[in-house]
Amino acid sequence: MVTVTALLAICIWIQALSASGQQTCPSIHREVVDFKVEYSLPYFQTNKPIQNIVVNRDSTSTEVYLGCQNSIVAVDDAMRKKWELKTGPVDSSDCETCHLCDIKNDPQDPVDTDNKVLVLDPVAYFYPYLYICGNTQHGICFFVNFSSPQPKPKCLYKKEHTSSTDCPDCVASPLGTQVTAVENRDTALFFVAASINNKVVQKYQRRSISVLRSLSTEDGFHKIMDGLTVLPNLRDSYTIDYIYSFSTKEFVYFLSVQRENPFRNNSAFQTHLGRLPISTPEVWMYREVVLECRYEPKRRKRSSLRDIVYNWLQAAHLGHAGKDFAEELRVSVKEDILYGVFTLVNNQGERQRTSALCAFPLSKVNHVIDMGVEACCASGTEQLSRGLCHFQPCESCPHENSEGNHTCSHKATLVSKPHYRLDIFNSKMRDVLFTSVLVSTIGNDTVGHFGTSDGRILQVILTMYKQTVFANYSLGDVGVFRTAAAFSEDSLIFAAGNKMFKVPSAGPGCEHFLTCPKCLTAPGFMNCGWCSGKCSRKHHCTSVWNKDSCAPIITQ
């Protein structure tokens, strides 16, 4: 018979063991995601760093055209070279574009050709042309018929119509050029935005903003508007860096970064959006507005947080929003949305390692522009400036009564008030510098794809209140190139250095999810499941693949 003393001793012994166990058995801590997992993606490698990307989905099979120094390369959908066109060096016998036109390169001009412009004909199914413009030979252009097995370039230059002070065929600026081609009344129009200085303008003149029409003889361009050019006294001190250009049914838009005050070299940088109508591409119809991407913290007593204006546009993309995100933005799923990734740049031009993402519905941008012009022309007492003092002499808004008098609105105008949106990431991207952006939709989800300065791709489900990073992986050690493009419904094109990658829009795989619960709660479009202790897609699993439930695990 067990005595009371023995029972008491046993109880004390059990409690001692329990207490000892609590002190010596640590909790089991398991990482649920490992973004250091490496993925192998299909890629194509060129000899020189990639400078331009165009995806052609009008050919029999999707092709990508890559602009590199001294060459254009066509790549098929299997990431194999289809053909190559040599565009330099200008003194090389291998160059296929250097001796077509009756034009001499100036001794001080560059020898190697940077292919600044790469654009498809707006009706490529009728005219299978790829237009190419480089920084050599005064920025003239060529075109090739991409339907040929080995395309031969043709020259877009008429010597008899050209002089050093008037050169409609001189398109590309060595300082940077953006071109958008559109169709208007069965004619191809080329809207050109070029960074210029006195050297670029004085010899074989190029303009900041111009619109060209291709000649029916296919041997040059006709200038259909006088264009806008930075005033002579500002050309060497006031730089406009054109980042992105795109079109809708009614307008062509140009995105640029420039200083707030053209007369002060230390004024703050701003992001500008310029707009020209396709049907009436005239100087007097040019409009411009400042775009701001802001972070506005929730106010708390004694808070050290402050409002932030991300002033420098890194990259942009015209896209749409999925059903869920569109409802948050209060727009239709058919609404054109300009997505931009921004960073902070001080007055000395130094960038910070921080990023923001803003979404600008174009209907709201257009409304702000129209209201800004109306504010300039309507009767009122507020002193407003017409703006654009780098393109035209400064003047104040006349505040005319618009009834029966439309002359006020017949002049290029900068909207006086900036248009802003809030950072979707809520200032959380503080140690990453985005360099490129694409936004796609998968089902009802809106998915952002971001390239970074350290060569990584981030893929994120976007909402205004919560962002889900479902993939974060490396393409290498070189920063991701600004230009990216959609290749198909389920794959995208990004470039880093001399490599072009085909990136799956649903992420490269599931292996970075380390636990079964994390694996099975990944976004549904990733198609992740648990297989032999690893997260994988079904076609990579050689045993039982489970996407419905997880076995119990010891957590402590």
XYZ file of C-alpha atoms in Angstrom:
556
model
C 0.000 0.000 0.000
C 1.408 3.337 -1.057
C 1.781 5.826 1.767
C 0.759 9.465 1.587
C 4.413 10.424 1.917
C 5.339 8.370 -1.158
C 2.558 9.924 -3.258
C 3.662 13.388 -2.201
C 7.245 12.582 -3.174
C 6.149 11.359 -6.624
C 4.121 14.549 -7.219
C 7.051 16.770 -6.272
C 9.346 14.754 -8.585
C 6.928 15.121 -11.564
C 6.602 18.869 -11.014
C 10.376 19.214 -10.864
C 10.749 17.355 -14.154
C 8.057 19.502 -15.761
C 9.687 22.713 -14.596
C 13.072 21.521 -15.798
C 11.639 20.598 -19.183
C 10.130 24.051 -19.659
C 13.568 25.583 -19.123
C 15.575 23.232 -21.348
C 13.221 22.506 -24.305
C 13.189 25.561 -26.611
C 10.284 26.355 -28.882
C 10.676 25.051 -32.431
C 11.080 28.054 -34.773
C 10.788 27.340 -38.485
C 11.210 29.792 -41.327
C 8.173 29.709 -43.584
C 9.673 31.420 -46.678
C 13.187 31.452 -48.110
C 13.657 34.089 -50.807
C 17.263 32.973 -51.292
C 16.053 29.942 -53.253
C 17.461 30.126 -56.785
C 15.306 29.564 -59.852
C 16.426 28.846 -63.401
C 14.491 30.817 -66.020
C 14.645 30.638 -69.842
C 16.910 33.393 -71.134
C 18.700 34.690 -74.206
C 22.170 36.213 -73.995
C 23.553 38.944 -76.251
C 27.126 40.131 -76.732
C 26.480 43.629 -75.364
C 24.098 45.013 -72.696
C 20.498 45.253 -73.848
C 19.368 48.827 -74.627
C 15.873 48.301 -76.014
C 13.098 45.695 -76.074
C 10.087 45.319 -78.362
C 7.709 42.337 -78.331
C 5.964 41.538 -81.613
C 2.781 39.541 -81.125
C 1.561 40.243 -84.686
C 3.955 37.814 -86.329
C 3.057 34.141 -86.872
C 4.733 33.365 -83.545
C 5.689 35.858 -80.848
C 9.104 37.415 -81.392
C 11.250 39.766 -79.330
C 13.544 42.365 -80.885
C 16.501 43.436 -78.803
C 18.497 46.596 -79.364
C 22.130 46.336 -78.297
C 25.128 48.442 -79.154
C 25.845 47.937 -82.884
C 23.173 45.279 -83.452
C 19.491 44.359 -83.484
C 18.668 40.743 -82.613
C 15.383 38.916 -83.236
C 14.583 36.142 -80.750
C 11.825 33.539 -81.211
C 9.449 32.183 -78.563
C 11.917 29.387 -77.724
C 14.588 31.965 -76.781
C 16.677 31.273 -79.900
C 18.198 33.813 -82.257
C 16.202 34.164 -85.464
C 18.222 36.860 -87.221
C 20.644 39.685 -86.477
C 21.160 43.094 -88.070
C 24.483 44.909 -87.663
C 24.082 48.666 -87.077
C 27.676 49.584 -86.272
C 30.459 50.489 -85.776
C 30.023 53.047 -88.544
C 33.491 52.391 -89.975
C 32.996 48.616 -90.020
C 32.489 46.627 -93.209
C 30.054 44.393 -91.277
C 27.677 47.273 -90.599
C 24.500 46.814 -92.674
C 23.030 50.285 -92.056
C 26.147 52.442 -92.241
C 26.480 52.728 -96.025
C 22.841 52.736 -97.170
C 22.250 56.487 -96.930
C 24.243 59.189 -98.612
C 25.336 60.669 -95.314
C 28.717 61.354 -93.745
C 29.419 60.938 -90.067
C 31.102 63.935 -88.448
C 34.563 63.177 -87.003
C 33.433 64.109 -83.492
C 30.344 61.882 -83.658
C 30.373 58.449 -81.959
C 31.435 55.380 -83.906
C 29.432 52.789 -81.970
C 25.680 52.842 -82.538
C 23.403 52.864 -79.501
C 19.983 51.851 -80.781
C 17.890 54.543 -79.074
C 14.597 53.800 -80.835
C 12.964 50.464 -81.600
C 9.288 50.616 -82.577
C 6.827 48.551 -84.624
C 4.573 49.985 -87.301
C 1.158 50.681 -85.724
C -0.525 48.448 -88.321
C 2.092 45.715 -88.370
C -0.321 43.118 -89.762
C -0.427 45.174 -93.008
C 3.054 46.703 -92.791
C 5.386 44.280 -91.013
C 7.996 46.952 -90.326
C 10.368 47.446 -87.434
C 11.795 50.989 -87.183
C 15.319 51.481 -85.839
C 17.010 54.790 -84.958
C 20.470 55.128 -83.440
C 22.707 57.861 -82.097
C 25.044 57.761 -85.120
C 24.484 59.279 -88.579
C 22.642 62.273 -87.067
C 19.957 60.073 -85.510
C 18.368 58.933 -88.785
C 16.157 55.845 -88.925
C 15.911 52.624 -90.875
C 13.221 49.995 -91.177
C 13.201 46.268 -91.861
C 10.471 43.870 -92.930
C 10.468 41.447 -90.012
C 8.489 38.834 -91.984
C 11.605 38.130 -94.090
C 13.915 35.290 -93.002
C 16.874 37.720 -93.042
C 15.525 41.293 -93.213
C 17.408 43.918 -95.174
C 17.361 47.501 -93.846
C 15.999 50.433 -95.839
C 17.006 54.044 -95.290
C 14.552 56.711 -94.068
C 16.546 59.732 -95.204
C 16.240 62.166 -98.141
C 19.407 64.181 -98.546
C 17.762 66.825 -100.751
C 15.255 67.634 -97.979
C 17.882 67.941 -95.276
C 20.178 70.626 -93.967
C 22.108 71.065 -90.743
C 19.394 73.442 -89.486
C 16.346 71.538 -90.741
C 16.423 67.746 -90.678
C 12.985 66.074 -90.448
C 14.659 62.682 -90.815
C 16.945 63.238 -87.808
C 14.963 61.564 -85.034
C 17.077 60.013 -82.290
C 19.040 62.099 -79.809
C 22.207 60.656 -78.261
C 20.893 61.966 -74.916
C 17.770 59.787 -75.040
C 14.623 59.422 -77.146
C 11.122 58.005 -76.661
C 8.918 57.284 -79.698
C 5.292 56.143 -79.862
C 3.823 55.160 -83.246
C 0.056 55.393 -83.795
C -2.334 55.071 -86.711
C -4.424 58.069 -87.721
C -6.575 58.036 -90.850
C -4.599 55.152 -92.388
C -1.331 56.975 -91.747
C 1.475 56.100 -89.341
C 2.333 59.007 -87.028
C 5.471 59.027 -84.900
C 5.301 61.091 -81.690
C 8.881 61.810 -80.631
C 10.225 63.064 -77.298
C 13.971 63.718 -77.253
C 16.418 65.023 -74.669
C 18.423 67.797 -76.284
C 21.138 70.353 -75.689
C 22.745 73.022 -77.875
C 24.991 70.535 -79.645
C 22.077 68.282 -80.594
C 19.921 71.196 -81.801
C 22.466 73.333 -83.630
C 23.588 70.600 -86.024
C 20.975 68.415 -87.722
C 18.275 69.843 -85.528
C 16.158 67.671 -83.265
C 13.280 68.962 -81.160
C 12.146 68.133 -77.653
C 8.621 67.238 -78.835
C 7.759 66.572 -82.473
C 5.323 64.596 -84.614
C 6.354 62.981 -87.897
C 4.499 61.206 -90.683
C 6.200 58.514 -92.726
C 6.313 59.323 -96.439
C 4.363 57.098 -98.826
C 7.624 56.652 -100.734
C 9.081 54.971 -97.619
C 12.274 57.013 -97.757
C 11.864 59.598 -95.005
C 9.536 61.616 -92.779
C 7.366 64.680 -93.099
C 7.174 67.031 -90.110
C 3.494 67.718 -89.338
C 4.038 70.131 -86.443
C 6.709 72.713 -85.666
C 7.316 71.034 -82.342
C 8.438 72.252 -78.955
C 12.098 72.785 -78.132
C 13.836 73.985 -74.983
C 14.653 77.692 -75.399
C 18.231 78.472 -76.563
C 19.377 80.073 -73.300
C 18.320 76.976 -71.297
C 19.432 74.081 -73.498
C 22.720 73.412 -71.749
C 21.420 73.989 -68.221
C 17.905 72.518 -68.279
C 17.684 68.804 -69.019
C 14.471 66.878 -69.632
C 14.913 63.138 -69.152
C 12.130 61.301 -71.000
C 11.303 58.039 -69.216
C 8.277 56.518 -70.954
C 5.801 57.193 -73.742
C 2.475 55.528 -74.536
C -0.807 56.056 -76.358
C -4.549 55.560 -75.921
C -7.302 55.982 -78.526
C -7.286 59.770 -78.172
C -3.888 60.882 -76.882
C -0.170 60.247 -76.821
C 1.549 60.833 -73.473
C 5.162 61.544 -72.519
C 6.565 61.031 -69.023
C 9.665 62.962 -68.039
C 11.772 64.060 -65.080
C 12.965 67.677 -64.910
C 13.631 70.466 -62.449
C 10.777 72.544 -61.070
C 12.304 75.872 -62.052
C 14.190 76.068 -65.380
C 16.048 79.175 -64.181
C 17.418 77.611 -60.978
C 19.930 74.777 -61.247
C 19.321 73.741 -57.641
C 15.515 73.569 -57.736
C 13.730 70.312 -56.890
C 13.127 67.572 -59.429
C 9.593 66.749 -60.568
C 7.863 64.123 -62.694
C 5.843 65.582 -65.575
C 3.235 64.064 -67.878
C 2.791 65.697 -71.294
C -0.173 65.059 -73.594
C -0.919 65.591 -77.285
C -4.166 64.639 -79.075
C -3.715 62.188 -81.942
C -6.332 63.852 -84.166
C -4.883 67.372 -83.664
C -1.172 67.069 -82.887
C -0.481 70.788 -82.766
C 1.737 72.788 -80.410
C -1.202 74.808 -79.087
C -2.907 71.576 -77.969
C 0.027 70.447 -75.818
C -0.811 70.022 -72.130
C 1.352 69.100 -69.169
C 0.770 68.240 -65.497
C 3.079 67.402 -62.579
C 2.518 63.924 -61.144
C 3.324 63.204 -57.507
C 3.475 59.892 -55.670
C 2.937 60.649 -51.971
C 3.044 58.948 -48.608
C 0.777 60.522 -46.013
C 1.152 58.831 -42.596
C -1.785 58.580 -40.245
C -1.468 61.402 -37.784
C -0.471 60.505 -34.242
C 0.467 62.763 -31.353
C 4.213 63.393 -31.196
C 4.725 61.270 -34.322
C 8.072 61.626 -36.079
C 6.541 60.491 -39.383
C 6.192 63.104 -42.100
C 4.624 63.417 -45.524
C 6.865 62.227 -48.349
C 6.697 63.192 -52.025
C 8.492 60.640 -54.203
C 9.554 63.008 -56.957
C 11.550 60.921 -59.436
C 9.890 58.436 -61.800
C 12.033 55.346 -62.286
C 9.803 53.425 -64.704
C 6.170 53.263 -65.788
C 3.658 50.939 -67.403
C 0.195 51.431 -68.878
C -2.100 48.633 -67.749
C -5.392 47.774 -66.092
C -6.606 46.560 -62.708
C -8.274 43.308 -61.758
C -11.791 43.351 -60.346
C -10.784 43.624 -56.676
C -8.208 46.390 -57.097
C -10.409 48.286 -59.570
C -13.181 48.433 -56.953
C -10.733 49.889 -54.436
C -9.620 52.495 -56.979
C -13.292 53.135 -57.871
C -12.703 52.600 -61.569
C -13.841 50.118 -64.200
C -11.716 47.065 -65.034
C -11.494 48.557 -68.547
C -9.965 51.809 -67.263
C -6.467 52.618 -68.532
C -4.189 53.003 -65.500
C -0.693 54.446 -65.483
C 1.453 52.614 -62.936
C 4.679 54.337 -61.931
C 7.505 53.404 -59.567
C 9.132 56.410 -57.941
C 12.038 57.181 -55.680
C 13.402 60.184 -53.783
C 16.038 62.382 -55.415
C 17.552 65.427 -53.721
C 18.385 68.709 -55.433
C 21.872 67.439 -56.300
C 20.381 64.503 -58.240
C 21.313 61.822 -55.688
C 18.841 58.942 -55.455
C 17.855 57.273 -52.213
C 17.423 53.533 -51.888
C 13.678 53.676 -51.385
C 10.695 53.091 -53.666
C 7.002 53.817 -54.041
C 4.259 52.672 -56.407
C 1.361 54.859 -57.503
C -1.586 54.147 -59.806
C -2.983 57.015 -61.895
C -6.310 56.271 -63.645
C -6.043 58.150 -66.933
C -9.645 59.384 -66.873
C -8.804 61.271 -63.675
C -5.525 62.585 -65.110
C -7.345 63.889 -68.196
C -9.999 65.500 -66.009
C -7.314 67.279 -63.956
C -5.674 68.564 -67.158
C -8.960 69.863 -68.567
C -9.871 71.525 -65.276
C -6.410 73.104 -65.112
C -6.779 74.688 -68.537
C -10.266 75.883 -67.599
C -8.889 77.448 -64.405
C -6.323 79.314 -66.495
C -8.935 80.645 -68.907
C -12.001 81.183 -66.717
C -12.685 84.495 -65.010
C -10.992 84.721 -61.636
C -8.688 86.696 -59.370
C -6.089 84.010 -58.558
C -2.763 84.718 -60.249
C -1.833 81.602 -62.251
C 1.073 81.005 -64.613
C 0.737 79.491 -68.064
C 3.904 77.553 -67.248
C 6.241 75.713 -69.636
C 8.725 78.577 -69.394
C 11.424 76.290 -70.801
C 9.447 75.926 -74.060
C 7.892 79.383 -74.383
C 8.198 82.832 -72.772
C 6.656 82.985 -69.303
C 3.223 84.550 -69.092
C 0.313 84.671 -66.668
C -3.065 83.120 -67.334
C -5.325 85.768 -68.899
C -8.448 84.590 -66.998
C -10.645 85.380 -69.961
C -14.312 84.573 -69.969
C -14.446 81.430 -72.091
C -17.855 82.259 -73.589
C -17.279 83.103 -77.224
C -13.511 83.339 -76.786
C -11.440 80.201 -77.266
C -8.061 81.786 -77.929
C -6.959 81.309 -74.314
C -7.058 77.528 -74.545
C -5.176 77.601 -77.869
C -1.773 77.655 -76.243
C 0.505 75.066 -74.644
C -0.272 74.981 -70.918
C 1.095 73.470 -67.718
C -1.607 72.762 -65.141
C -0.823 74.891 -62.083
C -1.552 72.249 -59.409
C 0.164 68.836 -59.239
C -1.957 65.694 -59.453
C -1.070 63.156 -56.791
C -1.853 59.616 -55.717
C -0.831 57.718 -52.584
C 1.917 55.119 -52.400
C 0.315 51.673 -52.596
C 3.163 50.223 -50.496
C 2.570 52.809 -47.778
C 6.286 53.693 -47.562
C 7.315 50.111 -46.729
C 9.786 49.676 -49.600
C 12.577 51.492 -47.763
C 15.590 49.379 -48.672
C 14.894 48.570 -52.301
C 15.198 50.606 -55.499
C 12.732 49.619 -58.202
C 14.050 50.038 -61.748
C 11.209 48.562 -63.825
C 7.519 47.739 -63.502
C 4.830 45.691 -65.227
C 1.306 45.148 -63.927
C -0.897 42.287 -65.088
C -4.177 40.717 -64.031
C -4.689 37.063 -63.071
C -8.346 36.328 -62.475
C -9.622 39.024 -60.116
C -6.114 39.766 -58.810
C -3.864 42.646 -59.858
C -0.226 41.552 -59.884
C 2.759 43.883 -59.882
C 6.104 42.710 -61.240
C 9.092 44.839 -60.217
C 12.739 44.771 -61.232
C 15.288 46.116 -58.752
C 18.682 47.791 -58.875
C 20.346 44.697 -57.419
C 19.007 42.337 -60.074
C 15.950 40.884 -58.379
C 12.321 40.390 -59.414
C 9.536 41.009 -56.882
C 6.038 39.774 -57.703
C 3.241 41.145 -55.558
C -0.561 40.940 -55.372
C -1.671 44.562 -55.144
C -4.442 46.035 -53.020
C -4.655 49.400 -51.306
C -4.615 47.845 -47.851
C -2.426 44.742 -48.066
C 0.293 43.672 -50.483
C 1.244 39.985 -50.766
C 4.794 39.285 -51.976
C 4.548 35.804 -53.452
C 7.913 35.711 -55.252
C 11.277 37.415 -54.764
C 14.231 35.979 -56.680
C 17.437 36.956 -58.425
C 18.203 37.318 -62.124
C 21.889 37.970 -61.401
C 24.100 40.712 -60.058
C 23.203 43.405 -62.619
C 20.312 45.828 -62.130
C 17.124 45.110 -64.058
C 16.650 47.225 -67.207
C 13.875 49.864 -67.192
C 11.991 48.540 -70.239
C 9.973 45.354 -69.749
C 7.128 43.870 -71.776
C 4.356 41.283 -71.757
C 5.316 38.266 -73.863
C 2.102 36.260 -73.513
C -0.799 35.891 -71.102
C 1.366 33.930 -68.670
C 4.900 35.230 -69.240
C 6.781 38.536 -69.245
C 10.090 39.832 -70.584
C 12.683 41.458 -68.318
C 16.326 42.193 -69.062
C 19.411 42.558 -66.895
C 22.783 43.332 -68.423
C 23.165 41.272 -71.597
C 20.478 38.703 -70.691
C 16.781 38.702 -71.530
C 14.615 36.520 -69.261
C 11.183 35.025 -69.775
C 9.508 35.509 -66.384
C 6.311 33.564 -65.486
C 3.608 35.998 -64.360
C 2.467 33.490 -61.703
C 5.960 33.213 -60.226
C 8.892 30.909 -61.068
C 7.954 28.089 -58.683
C 6.893 27.141 -55.172
C 10.147 25.883 -53.619
C 10.656 29.040 -51.554
C 7.639 28.125 -49.378
C 9.186 25.966 -46.641
C 6.182 24.737 -44.647
C 3.078 22.901 -45.732
C 0.641 25.511 -44.318
C 2.482 28.318 -46.115
C 2.591 26.249 -49.284
C -1.128 25.493 -49.318
C -2.090 29.093 -48.512
C -0.025 30.510 -51.407
C -2.069 32.371 -54.051
C -4.239 29.917 -55.955
C -2.868 30.906 -59.372
C 0.596 29.653 -58.307
C -0.731 26.054 -58.250
C 1.411 25.031 -55.292
C 1.079 21.702 -53.437
C 2.988 19.653 -50.860
C 5.132 16.799 -52.172
C 7.520 14.657 -50.085
C 8.284 17.422 -47.595
C 8.615 20.172 -50.231
C 6.373 22.733 -51.885
C 6.167 22.246 -55.638
C 3.952 22.367 -58.672
C 2.261 19.138 -59.682
C 4.360 18.461 -62.795
C 7.530 18.634 -60.660
C 6.261 16.083 -58.122
C 7.253 12.412 -58.555
C 5.189 11.103 -55.606
C 1.917 12.079 -53.944
C 1.030 15.749 -54.518
C -1.318 17.245 -51.946
C -2.928 20.678 -52.183
C -5.788 20.176 -49.717
C -4.421 19.460 -46.229
C -1.297 19.250 -44.092
C -0.222 16.610 -41.559
C 0.045 17.800 -37.931
C 3.427 19.230 -36.960
C 5.111 19.757 -33.567
C 5.349 23.485 -32.829
C 6.656 23.285 -29.240
